[in-house]
Short mmCIF file of C-alpha atoms in Angstrom, two decimals:
data_model
loop_
_atom_site.label_atom_id
_atom_site.label_comp_id
_atom_site.label_asym_id
_atom_site.label_seq_id
_atom_site.Cartn_x
_atom_site.Cartn_y
_atom_site.Cartn_z
CA UNK W 494 135.73 142.58 100.68
CA UNK W 495 134.03 139.54 99.14
CA UNK W 496 130.72 141.38 98.98
CA UNK W 497 132.38 144.26 97.16
CA UNK W 498 133.88 141.91 94.57
CA UNK W 499 130.52 140.16 94.02
CA UNK W 500 128.72 143.48 93.77
CA UNK W 501 131.25 144.74 91.20
CA UNK W 502 130.92 141.53 89.19
CA UNK W 503 127.11 141.74 89.29
CA UNK W 504 127.13 145.35 88.07
CA UNK W 505 129.54 144.43 85.25
CA UNK W 506 127.33 141.55 84.11
CA UNK W 507 124.14 143.60 84.23
CA UNK W 508 125.68 146.47 82.29
CA UNK W 509 126.60 144.07 79.48
CA UNK W 510 123.05 142.76 79.29
CA UNK W 511 121.33 146.13 78.84
CA UNK W 512 121.81 146.53 75.10
CA UNK W 513 118.46 147.73 73.76
CA UNK W 514 116.42 145.49 71.49
CA UNK W 515 116.79 146.39 67.82
CA UNK W 516 113.84 144.33 66.59
CA UNK W 517 110.51 143.72 68.24
CA UNK W 518 110.04 140.00 68.81
CA UNK W 519 106.43 139.17 69.53
CA UNK W 520 103.90 136.58 68.40
CA UNK W 521 102.16 137.47 65.13
CA UNK W 522 101.10 135.94 61.83
CA UNK W 523 100.90 136.92 58.20
CA UNK W 524 97.99 135.54 56.20
CA UNK W 525 97.09 135.40 52.52
CA UNK W 526 93.86 136.60 50.87
CA UNK W 527 92.14 133.33 51.88
CA UNK W 528 93.04 133.81 55.54
CA UNK W 529 95.62 131.02 55.48
CA UNK W 530 98.74 131.55 57.57
CA UNK W 531 101.76 131.89 55.27
CA UNK W 532 104.33 132.74 57.93
CA UNK W 533 104.25 133.41 61.64
CA UNK W 534 106.42 134.20 64.62
CA UNK W 535 105.87 132.36 67.88
CA UNK W 536 106.38 133.82 71.35
CA UNK W 537 110.06 132.75 71.33
CA UNK W 538 110.83 134.50 68.02
CA UNK W 539 110.84 131.32 65.92
CA UNK W 540 109.85 131.81 62.27
CA UNK W 541 107.28 129.19 61.25
CA UNK W 542 106.39 128.60 57.60
CA UNK W 543 103.85 125.89 56.67
CA UNK W 544 104.19 124.42 60.18
CA UNK W 545 107.97 124.10 60.01
CA UNK W 546 110.55 126.22 61.83
CA UNK W 547 112.65 127.92 59.17
CA UNK W 548 114.56 130.35 61.38
CA UNK W 549 114.32 132.84 64.21
CA UNK W 550 114.31 136.55 64.93
CA UNK W 551 116.75 137.72 67.60
CA UNK W 552 116.10 140.90 69.58
CA UNK W 553 119.57 142.17 68.73
CA UNK W 554 118.46 142.70 65.13
CA UNK W 555 119.55 139.37 63.66
CA UNK W 556 117.48 136.95 61.59
CA UNK W 557 118.88 133.42 61.49
CA UNK W 558 118.01 130.30 59.50
CA UNK W 559 117.03 126.96 61.04
CA UNK W 560 120.72 126.11 61.56
CA UNK W 561 121.21 129.39 63.50
CA UNK W 562 123.26 130.99 60.70
CA UNK W 563 122.82 134.73 60.21
CA UNK W 564 120.70 135.55 57.16
CA UNK W 565 120.13 139.27 57.74
CA UNK W 566 121.08 141.72 60.43
CA UNK W 567 120.03 145.24 61.18
CA UNK W 568 122.85 147.71 60.61
CA UNK W 569 124.42 149.40 63.62
CA UNK W 570 124.22 152.94 62.25
CA UNK W 571 120.81 152.76 60.55
CA UNK W 572 117.65 151.22 62.01
CA UNK W 573 116.26 150.57 58.52
CA UNK W 574 119.25 149.07 56.68
CA UNK W 575 119.54 145.28 56.64
CA UNK W 576 122.87 143.61 55.89
CA UNK W 577 123.79 140.06 54.93
CA UNK W 578 126.11 137.88 57.03
CA UNK W 579 129.14 139.53 55.37
CA UNK W 580 127.98 143.04 56.19
CA UNK W 581 126.86 143.92 52.65
CA UNK W 582 123.75 146.06 52.22
CA UNK W 583 120.69 144.06 51.18
CA UNK W 584 117.55 146.15 51.65
CA UNK W 585 116.16 149.17 53.46
CA UNK W 586 112.97 148.43 55.38
CA UNK W 587 111.75 151.26 57.57
CA UNK W 588 110.40 150.85 61.12
CA UNK W 589 106.84 151.21 59.76
CA UNK W 590 107.45 148.28 57.36
CA UNK W 591 107.70 150.47 54.25
CA UNK W 592 110.17 149.51 51.50
CA UNK W 593 110.67 149.64 47.74
CA UNK W 594 109.88 146.53 45.71
CA UNK W 595 112.29 145.37 43.04
CA UNK W 596 109.95 147.08 40.53
CA UNK W 597 110.45 150.40 42.31
CA UNK W 598 106.92 150.51 43.72
CA UNK W 599 106.47 151.38 47.38
CA UNK W 600 105.22 148.55 49.57
CA UNK W 601 103.65 149.53 52.90
CA UNK W 602 101.13 148.39 55.52
CA UNK W 603 97.71 150.02 55.88
CA UNK W 604 96.32 150.97 59.28
CA UNK W 605 94.19 147.81 59.18
CA UNK W 606 97.23 145.56 58.58
CA UNK W 607 96.89 145.03 54.82
CA UNK W 608 100.03 144.95 52.70
CA UNK W 609 99.72 147.58 49.98
CA UNK W 610 101.53 148.22 46.70
CA UNK W 611 101.12 151.95 46.29
CA UNK W 612 97.33 152.23 46.95
CA UNK W 613 96.34 148.67 46.01
CA UNK W 614 95.98 145.80 48.48
CA UNK W 615 98.21 142.80 47.74
CA UNK W 616 95.90 140.46 49.70
CA UNK W 617 98.31 139.83 52.58
CA UNK W 618 97.55 140.86 56.15
CA UNK W 619 99.38 140.90 59.47
CA UNK W 620 97.78 140.32 62.86
CA UNK W 621 97.84 141.65 65.40
CA UNK W 622 98.33 145.06 63.79
CA UNK W 623 101.07 146.58 65.91
CA UNK W 624 103.29 149.25 64.40
CA UNK W 625 106.34 147.78 66.17
CA UNK W 626 105.90 144.46 64.29
CA UNK W 627 105.56 145.84 60.75
CA UNK W 628 109.29 146.10 60.04
CA UNK W 629 109.97 142.47 60.88
CA UNK W 630 106.80 141.39 59.02
CA UNK W 631 108.14 143.08 55.87
CA UNK W 632 111.58 141.54 56.41
CA UNK W 633 110.05 138.05 56.60
CA UNK W 634 108.02 138.59 53.44
CA UNK W 635 111.13 139.86 51.69
CA UNK W 636 113.18 136.87 52.81
CA UNK W 637 110.62 134.14 52.21
CA UNK W 638 108.54 135.51 49.35
CA UNK W 639 110.79 138.17 47.75
CA UNK W 640 108.20 140.83 47.03
#
């Protein structure tokens, strides 16, 4: 009987932990035209700007500040819509990192990892160039540099 109770409890715990990741959290960096790192993510999802931790990216689609307060979160119904901590719509950033700038111009990443405004390079690059990281790279640039 005890084994049955433990087995049931184990299954219940594991089923709660299987929520799929909404954001890819992996080590990468964004550099400027001079090759200087302007923002990076370490292997734990910490956001590092100028050598200082300024926040973190959580796999459940939440970006927090250095005090662990929610700054942005990925909407439940739309994998491109980011909301503030009150649930208000902030910006749409697609899985491929594409979004509209405040000027209405499309911002996107080239195949080589360059950030582009329409067809012109902005001088910012991401490395490694992994399609799964481009959305969060754009989110970080939006948050910390408001493109």
